[in-house]
XYZ file of C-alpha atoms in Angstrom:
651
model
C -13.857 36.647 12.072
C -13.243 40.262 11.267
C -11.351 41.052 7.510
C -9.538 43.345 8.906
C -5.790 41.876 10.539
C -5.275 41.766 14.196
C -2.221 41.257 16.172
C -0.804 37.680 17.632
C -0.734 38.057 21.677
C 1.813 35.175 23.213
C 0.130 31.722 24.272
C -1.554 32.249 27.715
C 1.046 29.914 30.088
C -0.547 26.301 31.197
C 0.271 23.825 34.256
C 3.350 21.790 33.313
C 3.176 18.304 31.469
C 5.620 15.540 32.476
C 8.720 16.343 31.867
C 9.799 13.889 28.565
C 14.032 13.474 27.881
C 14.773 14.702 24.511
C 13.767 12.667 21.180
C 15.706 12.967 18.204
C 14.421 11.823 14.939
C 11.671 9.534 15.886
C 8.400 11.825 15.724
C 5.168 11.223 14.704
C 2.914 13.885 14.252
C -0.884 14.063 13.549
C -2.253 16.990 12.251
C -6.289 17.043 12.458
C -8.384 19.234 10.454
C -11.364 18.759 8.188
C -11.258 17.558 4.482
C -11.356 20.026 2.071
C -9.485 23.057 3.988
C -6.257 22.315 1.837
C -4.033 21.137 4.257
C -2.842 18.461 2.419
C -0.638 20.839 0.678
C 0.894 21.850 4.534
C 1.349 18.171 5.143
C 3.591 17.100 2.577
C 5.608 20.495 2.913
C 6.195 18.485 6.087
C 7.059 15.418 4.878
C 9.105 16.668 2.490
C 11.012 18.784 4.617
C 12.348 16.225 6.719
C 12.891 13.747 3.686
C 15.441 16.935 2.548
C 16.986 16.690 5.950
C 17.325 12.784 5.192
C 15.531 11.687 8.038
C 13.503 8.318 6.872
C 10.014 9.253 6.777
C 6.312 7.941 5.906
C 3.562 9.942 5.822
C -0.544 8.774 6.058
C -3.687 10.957 4.265
C -6.316 8.990 6.806
C -9.593 11.132 4.849
C -13.689 10.519 4.719
C -14.655 9.552 1.318
C -16.521 12.770 0.843
C -15.994 15.546 -1.013
C -15.583 18.233 1.969
C -16.240 18.861 5.375
C -15.190 15.570 7.326
C -12.834 14.786 9.576
C -9.587 13.802 8.540
C -5.963 13.332 9.726
C -2.341 13.226 8.330
C 0.445 10.962 10.129
C 3.733 11.819 9.380
C 6.746 9.481 10.771
C 10.743 10.907 11.030
C 12.510 7.824 12.469
C 16.519 7.184 12.200
C 15.838 3.836 12.312
C 14.125 3.440 8.777
C 10.749 2.579 10.177
C 7.885 3.851 8.103
C 4.578 1.938 9.864
C 1.590 3.892 11.107
C 1.830 4.914 14.648
C -1.154 5.221 17.003
C 0.579 7.387 19.458
C 2.020 10.632 18.456
C 4.373 12.689 19.887
C 2.776 15.672 18.791
C -0.866 16.550 17.785
C -2.058 19.507 15.808
C -5.867 20.018 16.273
C -7.405 22.522 13.920
C -10.789 20.744 13.872
C -12.293 20.741 17.256
C -15.376 18.862 15.923
C -12.674 15.809 16.414
C -10.475 18.126 19.150
C -11.478 16.571 22.394
C -11.132 12.736 21.232
C -8.455 13.338 19.482
C -6.567 14.444 22.822
C -7.685 11.427 24.454
C -5.939 9.328 22.106
C -2.240 11.034 23.447
C 0.365 9.131 25.436
C 1.325 10.884 28.565
C 4.275 13.682 27.970
C 3.004 13.647 24.030
C 2.285 17.939 22.791
C -0.729 18.917 21.619
C -0.460 22.435 19.568
C -4.758 23.891 18.729
C -6.085 26.484 17.646
C -6.803 29.484 20.448
C -10.139 29.846 19.175
C -11.804 26.560 20.664
C -14.527 27.067 23.097
C -13.872 23.380 24.092
C -11.154 23.992 27.180
C -8.473 21.035 25.566
C -6.270 21.457 28.539
C -8.885 20.890 31.269
C -9.025 17.324 29.564
C -5.362 15.988 30.421
C -2.856 17.524 32.695
C -0.388 14.537 31.408
C 0.338 16.639 28.151
C 1.815 20.029 26.963
C -0.654 22.013 25.804
C 0.238 24.918 23.531
C -2.786 27.107 21.833
C -1.502 29.067 18.900
C -3.323 32.148 17.490
C -3.349 30.547 13.791
C -6.398 32.757 11.677
C -4.731 36.284 13.858
C -1.194 35.140 12.266
C -2.449 34.201 8.848
C -4.029 37.470 8.593
C -0.462 39.230 9.553
C 1.138 37.061 6.730
C -1.609 37.341 4.246
C -3.571 40.668 4.823
C -7.169 40.964 4.117
C -7.633 42.473 0.149
C -11.231 43.692 -0.114
C -11.092 43.235 -3.797
C -10.129 39.619 -4.330
C -13.739 37.830 -3.749
C -11.506 34.815 -3.286
C -9.359 35.859 -0.001
C -11.377 34.253 2.814
C -11.759 30.477 0.782
C -7.790 31.240 0.272
C -7.118 32.337 3.903
C -8.579 29.147 4.875
C -5.831 27.222 2.987
C -3.107 29.430 3.552
C -3.526 28.638 7.385
C -2.297 25.246 7.594
C 0.883 26.797 6.566
C 0.826 28.644 10.157
C 1.447 25.441 12.012
C 4.031 24.230 9.785
C 6.548 26.811 10.630
C 5.377 26.470 14.358
C 6.079 22.938 14.434
C 9.376 23.732 12.386
C 9.854 25.781 15.524
C 8.980 23.339 17.791
C 11.014 20.043 16.254
C 13.942 22.078 14.948
C 12.991 21.619 11.042
C 15.349 23.454 8.841
C 13.651 26.368 7.373
C 15.543 26.293 4.195
C 13.596 22.503 3.758
C 10.628 23.805 4.090
C 11.239 26.650 1.411
C 12.005 24.276 -0.444
C 8.745 21.939 -0.120
C 6.738 25.056 -0.294
C 8.020 25.804 -4.016
C 8.153 22.013 -5.213
C 4.198 22.261 -3.876
C 3.799 25.501 -5.749
C 5.662 25.565 -8.705
C 5.479 27.449 -12.150
C 3.019 29.805 -12.554
C 1.902 29.351 -9.156
C 5.106 31.353 -7.282
C 3.161 33.792 -5.990
C 1.100 31.450 -4.375
C 4.368 30.146 -2.994
C 5.777 33.521 -1.668
C 2.137 34.002 -0.065
C 2.919 30.209 1.915
C 5.966 31.210 2.658
C 5.579 34.326 4.269
C 2.552 32.076 6.715
C 5.403 29.617 7.772
C 7.705 32.581 8.742
C 4.858 33.942 10.671
C 4.121 30.526 12.396
C 7.430 30.056 12.856
C 8.544 34.210 14.102
C 5.368 33.705 16.464
C 6.659 29.755 18.075
C 10.409 31.502 18.693
C 8.918 34.276 21.017
C 6.207 33.048 22.418
C 6.713 29.111 22.896
C 9.005 27.053 25.237
C 12.421 26.306 23.804
C 13.060 22.863 25.773
C 10.255 21.195 24.276
C 11.317 17.047 23.730
C 10.621 15.806 20.185
C 13.056 17.053 17.626
C 14.963 16.353 14.613
C 18.843 16.921 13.563
C 20.012 16.204 9.807
C 20.835 12.765 8.687
C 21.868 11.242 5.514
C 19.613 8.511 4.917
C 17.494 9.776 2.165
C 20.267 10.187 -0.155
C 19.834 9.044 -4.002
C 16.377 7.555 -2.310
C 13.202 8.265 -3.702
C 9.445 9.472 -2.014
C 6.653 7.476 -3.674
C 2.912 6.427 -3.799
C 2.607 2.880 -4.289
C -0.331 3.522 -6.895
C 2.531 6.056 -9.113
C 4.743 2.837 -8.595
C 2.408 -0.142 -10.087
C 1.874 2.651 -12.804
C 5.286 2.566 -13.580
C 5.280 -1.081 -13.537
C 1.993 -0.605 -15.932
C 4.256 1.155 -18.420
C 7.640 -0.399 -18.046
C 5.923 -4.168 -18.084
C 4.819 -3.331 -21.787
C 1.216 -2.336 -21.336
C -0.457 -1.766 -24.795
C -4.445 -1.347 -23.275
C -5.288 -0.466 -20.223
C -8.885 -0.573 -19.014
C -10.494 0.921 -15.997
C -13.718 2.460 -14.189
C -13.444 5.374 -11.453
C -13.065 3.703 -7.633
C -11.176 5.012 -4.802
C -8.436 3.656 -4.310
C -7.421 2.847 -7.570
C -8.370 5.405 -9.978
C -5.261 7.355 -9.056
C -3.015 4.196 -10.486
C -4.900 4.426 -13.741
C -4.839 8.407 -14.352
C -0.642 7.992 -13.205
C -0.416 4.971 -16.152
C -2.055 6.904 -18.438
C 0.316 10.221 -18.159
C 2.964 8.048 -18.035
C 1.860 6.464 -21.339
C 1.270 9.254 -22.958
C 4.493 10.496 -22.284
C 6.649 8.041 -23.264
C 4.712 5.884 -25.763
C 3.364 8.604 -28.234
C 5.826 9.655 -31.152
C 6.685 12.067 -32.772
C 4.050 12.518 -35.168
C 1.639 11.633 -32.248
C 1.355 7.716 -33.157
C 0.035 6.141 -29.945
C 1.385 2.886 -28.907
C -1.648 2.158 -26.190
C -4.916 2.241 -25.998
C -6.568 3.729 -22.501
C -10.159 3.584 -22.146
C -12.455 4.819 -19.055
C -15.039 1.884 -19.203
C -19.151 2.743 -18.121
C -18.203 0.211 -15.223
C -15.733 -2.448 -13.869
C -17.711 -5.192 -16.112
C -16.915 -2.986 -19.130
C -13.771 -2.630 -18.262
C -12.870 -6.052 -17.486
C -14.784 -7.524 -20.320
C -12.249 -5.240 -22.941
C -9.207 -5.932 -21.189
C -10.047 -9.798 -21.555
C -11.008 -8.878 -25.366
C -7.718 -7.324 -25.953
C -5.774 -9.694 -24.377
C -7.643 -12.646 -26.651
C -5.803 -10.432 -29.196
C -2.893 -10.726 -28.549
C -2.785 -7.179 -26.114
C -0.847 -6.548 -22.722
C -4.251 -5.885 -20.972
C -4.434 -4.768 -17.960
C -7.088 -2.938 -15.656
C -7.329 -1.642 -12.229
C -10.069 -1.481 -9.661
C -10.985 -1.978 -6.156
C -12.907 -4.500 -3.969
C -16.425 -4.115 -5.655
C -14.834 -3.536 -9.044
C -13.599 -7.063 -8.080
C -17.075 -9.046 -7.352
C -18.501 -7.139 -10.553
C -15.321 -8.898 -12.586
C -16.554 -12.391 -11.625
C -17.660 -14.065 -13.913
C -15.575 -12.448 -16.841
C -12.730 -13.260 -14.848
C -13.762 -16.917 -14.416
C -14.534 -17.193 -18.581
C -10.606 -15.505 -19.020
C -9.877 -18.784 -16.506
C -11.506 -21.008 -18.337
C -10.914 -19.750 -21.874
C -6.979 -19.355 -21.258
C -6.803 -15.517 -21.811
C -3.949 -13.756 -20.247
C -4.776 -10.622 -18.211
C -4.144 -8.472 -15.330
C -6.353 -7.339 -12.723
C -4.749 -4.833 -10.190
C -7.007 -4.837 -6.612
C -6.350 -2.086 -4.582
C -7.676 -3.447 -1.685
C -10.598 -1.246 0.655
C -12.425 -1.536 3.706
C -15.696 -3.899 2.682
C -17.629 -5.400 2.459
C -20.276 -3.731 0.405
C -19.394 -0.369 -0.202
C -17.856 -0.627 3.017
C -14.961 2.370 3.690
C -13.602 3.706 0.350
C -10.844 5.457 2.118
C -9.518 3.139 4.618
C -7.268 -0.130 4.177
C -7.843 -3.790 3.974
C -6.439 -7.303 3.042
C -10.296 -8.379 2.786
C -9.876 -9.840 -0.865
C -7.221 -12.314 -1.006
C -8.645 -15.234 -0.714
C -11.726 -13.871 -2.759
C -9.020 -12.632 -5.911
C -7.426 -16.107 -5.275
C -10.918 -18.432 -5.857
C -12.725 -15.465 -7.659
C -15.280 -17.430 -10.198
C -18.060 -20.253 -9.517
C -17.088 -23.757 -10.041
C -13.406 -24.543 -9.747
C -11.512 -21.573 -10.210
C -8.310 -20.744 -8.513
C -5.706 -17.445 -9.617
C -2.167 -16.208 -9.289
C -1.816 -13.123 -6.557
C 1.269 -11.058 -6.484
C 1.399 -9.241 -2.941
C 3.791 -6.184 -2.520
C 5.019 -5.328 0.425
C 6.134 -2.198 -1.209
C 6.575 1.034 -3.201
C 9.370 -1.194 -4.999
C 7.399 -4.175 -5.546
C 4.153 -2.032 -6.887
C 6.574 -1.473 -9.755
C 8.397 -5.011 -10.027
C 5.279 -6.910 -9.160
C 3.108 -5.137 -12.087
C 5.866 -5.799 -14.587
C 6.253 -9.999 -13.583
C 2.141 -9.981 -13.557
C 2.494 -9.166 -17.146
C 4.695 -11.711 -17.997
C 3.139 -14.118 -15.814
C -0.706 -13.919 -17.655
C 1.253 -14.317 -20.990
C 3.329 -17.249 -19.890
C 0.384 -19.471 -18.009
C -2.207 -18.065 -20.207
C -4.466 -17.357 -17.360
C -5.964 -13.819 -15.284
C -3.575 -12.681 -12.677
C -4.057 -10.512 -9.867
C -2.133 -8.161 -7.870
C -3.121 -7.680 -4.391
C -2.061 -3.752 -3.105
C -3.733 -1.873 -0.602
C -5.353 1.569 -0.010
C -2.013 2.433 2.290
C 0.525 1.210 0.480
C -1.111 2.700 -2.857
C -2.075 6.362 -1.351
C 0.500 7.439 0.815
C 3.950 8.319 0.573
C 6.835 5.603 1.289
C 10.997 6.224 0.983
C 12.345 3.606 -1.187
C 15.487 2.406 -3.294
C 15.071 4.106 -7.038
C 13.403 1.398 -9.170
C 15.562 -0.694 -11.293
C 14.900 -0.883 -14.987
C 14.143 -4.112 -16.360
C 16.998 -6.521 -17.148
C 15.091 -9.289 -19.405
C 13.105 -9.211 -22.172
C 9.224 -8.666 -22.203
C 8.021 -12.528 -22.376
C 5.119 -13.489 -24.212
C 4.761 -17.243 -23.537
C 4.004 -20.497 -25.651
C 2.804 -17.891 -28.812
C 2.964 -19.354 -32.372
C 2.976 -17.291 -35.678
C 2.548 -18.400 -39.072
C 6.365 -20.068 -39.273
C 6.083 -21.855 -36.305
C 2.513 -23.503 -37.538
C 3.738 -24.218 -41.022
C 7.307 -25.788 -39.181
C 4.407 -28.029 -37.110
C 1.999 -29.065 -39.227
C -0.929 -29.073 -36.919
C -2.187 -27.011 -33.956
C -5.251 -28.004 -30.940
C -5.424 -25.414 -28.761
C -6.223 -26.971 -25.654
C -3.499 -29.583 -26.145
C -0.922 -30.063 -23.320
C 1.813 -30.914 -25.507
C 4.636 -30.161 -23.209
C 3.223 -32.304 -20.053
C 3.323 -28.930 -18.052
C -0.447 -27.868 -18.240
C 0.190 -24.934 -20.667
C -0.783 -24.861 -24.136
C -0.047 -23.179 -27.224
C -1.387 -20.045 -28.842
C -1.743 -18.101 -31.896
C -3.326 -14.352 -31.829
C -6.006 -13.360 -34.248
C -4.062 -11.965 -37.840
C -1.918 -15.365 -37.927
C -1.312 -15.624 -41.434
C -2.000 -19.502 -41.538
C -4.960 -21.332 -42.194
C -4.567 -23.559 -38.370
C -4.099 -20.686 -36.390
C -7.835 -20.138 -36.522
C -9.598 -21.922 -33.211
C -13.194 -21.260 -31.006
C -12.708 -19.196 -27.604
C -15.330 -20.885 -25.479
C -16.048 -20.347 -22.152
C -18.023 -23.733 -22.215
C -16.865 -27.008 -22.261
C -14.670 -27.712 -24.958
C -11.774 -30.537 -26.385
C -7.918 -30.223 -27.294
C -9.189 -28.657 -30.772
C -11.514 -25.890 -28.808
C -14.669 -27.807 -30.298
C -17.680 -27.973 -28.112
C -18.347 -30.442 -25.802
C -20.366 -31.858 -23.196
C -17.978 -35.486 -22.510
C -17.569 -36.260 -19.042
C -13.617 -36.848 -20.001
C -13.064 -33.871 -22.112
C -14.679 -31.811 -18.793
C -12.330 -33.725 -16.446
C -9.179 -33.431 -18.325
C -10.207 -29.790 -19.074
C -9.471 -29.027 -14.822
C -6.635 -31.577 -14.038
C -4.884 -30.005 -17.077
C -5.467 -26.450 -15.575
C -4.619 -27.430 -11.660
C -1.688 -28.575 -13.348
C -0.939 -25.697 -15.067
C -1.512 -23.721 -11.473
C 1.145 -26.457 -10.391
C 3.224 -25.372 -13.155
C 2.923 -21.575 -12.796
C 3.514 -22.527 -8.854
C 7.062 -22.920 -9.534
C 7.604 -19.529 -11.421
C 6.508 -17.357 -9.298
C 8.034 -14.727 -6.974
C 9.518 -16.849 -3.920
C 8.773 -16.134 -0.670
C 11.760 -13.833 1.473
C 12.640 -15.510 4.733
C 15.133 -14.255 7.113
C 15.412 -14.083 11.104
C 16.438 -16.853 13.423
C 15.886 -20.551 11.593
C 15.932 -21.548 15.137
C 13.275 -19.565 17.208
C 10.200 -21.612 18.372
C 7.962 -18.802 17.245
C 8.067 -17.784 13.540
C 5.484 -15.099 11.996
C 4.109 -15.173 8.529
C 3.152 -11.843 6.418
C 2.356 -10.566 3.268
C 1.365 -7.296 1.368
C 1.043 -4.020 2.962
C 1.762 -5.672 6.467
C 5.035 -6.263 5.764
C 6.196 -2.452 6.614
C 5.341 -2.779 10.456
C 7.358 -6.037 10.689
C 10.549 -4.991 10.902
C 9.807 -2.421 13.589
C 7.550 -5.828 15.129
C 10.418 -7.451 15.621
C 12.796 -5.292 16.602
C 10.351 -5.011 19.609
C 9.921 -8.523 20.291
C 13.487 -8.964 20.402
C 13.507 -6.339 23.116
C 11.370 -9.137 24.512
C 13.453 -11.717 24.785
C 10.917 -13.190 21.697
C 13.299 -14.018 19.071
C 11.595 -15.105 15.554
C 11.775 -16.033 12.540
C 9.581 -14.361 9.448
C 8.382 -15.575 6.218
C 6.826 -12.441 3.692
C 4.665 -14.404 1.159
C 4.648 -13.023 -2.067
C 2.509 -15.006 -4.065
C -0.282 -16.988 -4.473
C -0.587 -20.184 -4.509
C 2.425 -20.920 -1.868
C 5.846 -21.947 -2.572
C 6.587 -25.173 -0.566
C 9.220 -22.883 1.142
C 5.915 -21.078 2.957
C 5.236 -25.168 4.345
C 9.100 -25.970 5.273
C 8.923 -22.238 7.595
C 5.877 -23.389 9.256
C 7.349 -26.625 9.881
C 10.518 -25.119 11.833
C 8.900 -23.325 13.993
C 6.729 -24.154 16.949
C 4.172 -21.673 16.524
C 3.565 -19.361 13.475
C 1.487 -15.995 13.725
C -0.039 -15.201 11.011
C -0.504 -11.290 10.098
C -3.439 -10.168 8.641
C -5.237 -7.351 7.792
C -8.792 -8.685 7.622
C -11.125 -10.473 10.275
C -11.368 -14.409 8.774
C -7.664 -14.897 8.651
C -8.470 -15.848 4.955
C -4.496 -16.698 4.442
C -4.369 -18.508 7.334
C -7.330 -20.530 6.506
C -5.839 -21.220 2.672
C -2.398 -22.044 4.042
C -4.188 -24.823 6.926
C -5.692 -26.778 3.787
C -2.486 -27.194 2.348
C -0.841 -28.794 5.534
C -0.121 -31.982 6.827
C -1.597 -33.148 10.003
C -1.333 -31.117 13.154
C 1.266 -28.996 11.242
C -1.516 -26.616 10.732
C -2.323 -26.180 14.535
C 0.519 -24.054 14.936
C -0.735 -21.143 12.874
C -2.252 -18.547 15.147
C -3.931 -15.586 13.679
C -2.745 -11.712 14.235
C -5.937 -10.201 12.611
C -6.348 -6.219 12.169
C -9.130 -4.980 10.616
C -10.147 -1.284 12.211
C -9.452 -0.009 8.621
C -6.497 1.662 9.741
C -2.763 1.004 8.670
C -1.169 -1.628 11.001
C 1.479 -0.643 13.341
C 4.002 -2.317 15.284
C 1.948 -2.453 18.246
C -1.485 -4.079 16.613
C 1.353 -6.993 16.414
C 3.709 -6.798 19.146
C 0.856 -6.623 21.761
C -1.738 -10.150 20.998
C 2.026 -11.911 20.373
C 3.430 -11.078 23.551
C 0.094 -11.492 25.652
C -0.293 -15.054 23.758
C 3.809 -15.917 24.672
C 3.794 -14.811 28.214
C 0.495 -15.981 29.120
C 0.190 -19.661 28.193
C -3.439 -21.014 27.397
C -3.483 -24.196 25.657
C -1.522 -27.333 24.392
C 1.738 -25.976 22.408
C 1.586 -22.964 24.086
C 4.665 -21.237 25.968
C 5.246 -21.300 29.600
C 5.667 -17.645 30.066
C 9.045 -18.339 30.479
C 11.353 -16.352 27.813
C 14.316 -18.179 28.218
C 12.637 -21.370 28.390
C 10.246 -21.259 25.674
C 13.190 -19.785 23.312
C 16.334 -22.151 23.872
C 18.701 -22.233 21.674
C 18.279 -25.189 19.419
C 20.984 -26.434 16.399
C 20.019 -26.396 12.714
C 20.595 -26.069 9.347
C 19.793 -22.781 7.777
C 17.373 -22.659 5.263
C 17.851 -18.705 4.202
C 15.706 -17.216 1.445
C 17.178 -17.541 -2.753
C 16.594 -14.061 -2.607
């Protein structure tokens, strides 16, 4: 491309696509670009502009696992009804990457808009006659906003980044996004010493906006209007929310090894700890260690937990695999530690930048022999914060590894949320004896079940009483921590550990149950799938399918989950993994033929789950019976009103 500026010309006329009735505040935009092109800043400006206009919104970055050069997409959703889940059918497609343009266009729904670079060699409008195509001279426009500077050796690289702000301006014109909100978003993206960059980018936005006002149709159907639905709400990533949980949960030792998609969680946490847990003299009340690998990270965390710290590590699926033996030792030696797994697509290296719920069963059963662990399943960014705090307390109370299972979609993308609540209860330390306690009791056996709940009393190194000492063993031991291979000691230990998990099960976050208890159809989900469930349930209701809904928040599951399944004729279990892992786990706990009521609905392409991924298979099954216990296809007949005693969730 020439280094001299050129004049942008009007967009060429195209055949009219089918007319679409005006759609207000129900908008999905997909931007197709190249990784490393600087488009993230432009996309965040769009998202924050919608947020500033008071419209509920969310953003998803679908990016490759290399540093630069491969296709990347950013999905922006604005919904007056508050829906934040992924939509596979965008209303507007912005094509900045010719390599993927044809595939992207083929996926559009009739009536959609495609905004694309006019310098593409491929003739996109020839591909579809039911899509409105708008060609824009992006590079000519950006040169008008940011003229060439022969003295700036980095000009070309800067230009390819600033050009993204041109499509921000064009979209602002098409969708009637408030320009004051856009400018505010740009200045937030380029604060302080980046003020000069902010002005250059604002100029690019205005150039795109003015060109669109002069050259594009004014009656395009997809637009937004100001609302007041984001007041007092925040936009935050799940990883940053979890990092706040690390801070407010009293973490004193954080160990980690970089791995996508959990690295930012540890980085955010380290920043928060440095900011809020360093005194005026520079003394820190925490330790953050970047280990040489995940094996070292979990070993350090378990050692810190044994020494009395509130210890935590963050990783993803491959890291969990490496941690297996250490976690089994933590379970058997009964050492508190928290492991956050920001799940990605496996197996093996898999797709490091795609989302999944494929580690859930693995976390629950991690370790050789009879191991079962507590797994907390946050379904929102608010719960990422709250359940990390809860996990740190549970690990102390039950002296065991506790997992928090988030995923890439929840962890690395921006979500709208109520502000987080300040913790209203003191940090829990569980059955921890100090020197005075030991003096008063007069005896101590580390692995003796004094209270009959499977949870023993413990001491930590440095307790100034001769009775405090004990051997910590991953091998066979008796109540006094002495080495033992006696069958009765071994069985007694395993039975007590099972009892401890049963005690913990009753203390875990309860499931959230809502909807119609009399409906024949129940829906069961967990973790990040929850985001799509409200929209899916509304769509099913519109199709005449009434539903009850149970969201599991912890493993092992509570009795309330069993009662929910018993109340419904068919229970669809929504999971983002191939093998229906939680469905399989639930079937092992249900009596008789109740397990036959479970029908898995699985999504495992690596893309975030959408309402359509849930609704389409369920409607297919509900309206096309295929076996005993299946519906007849008559919605009214299959969903009769029934008297019932409502059993709502305690929350």
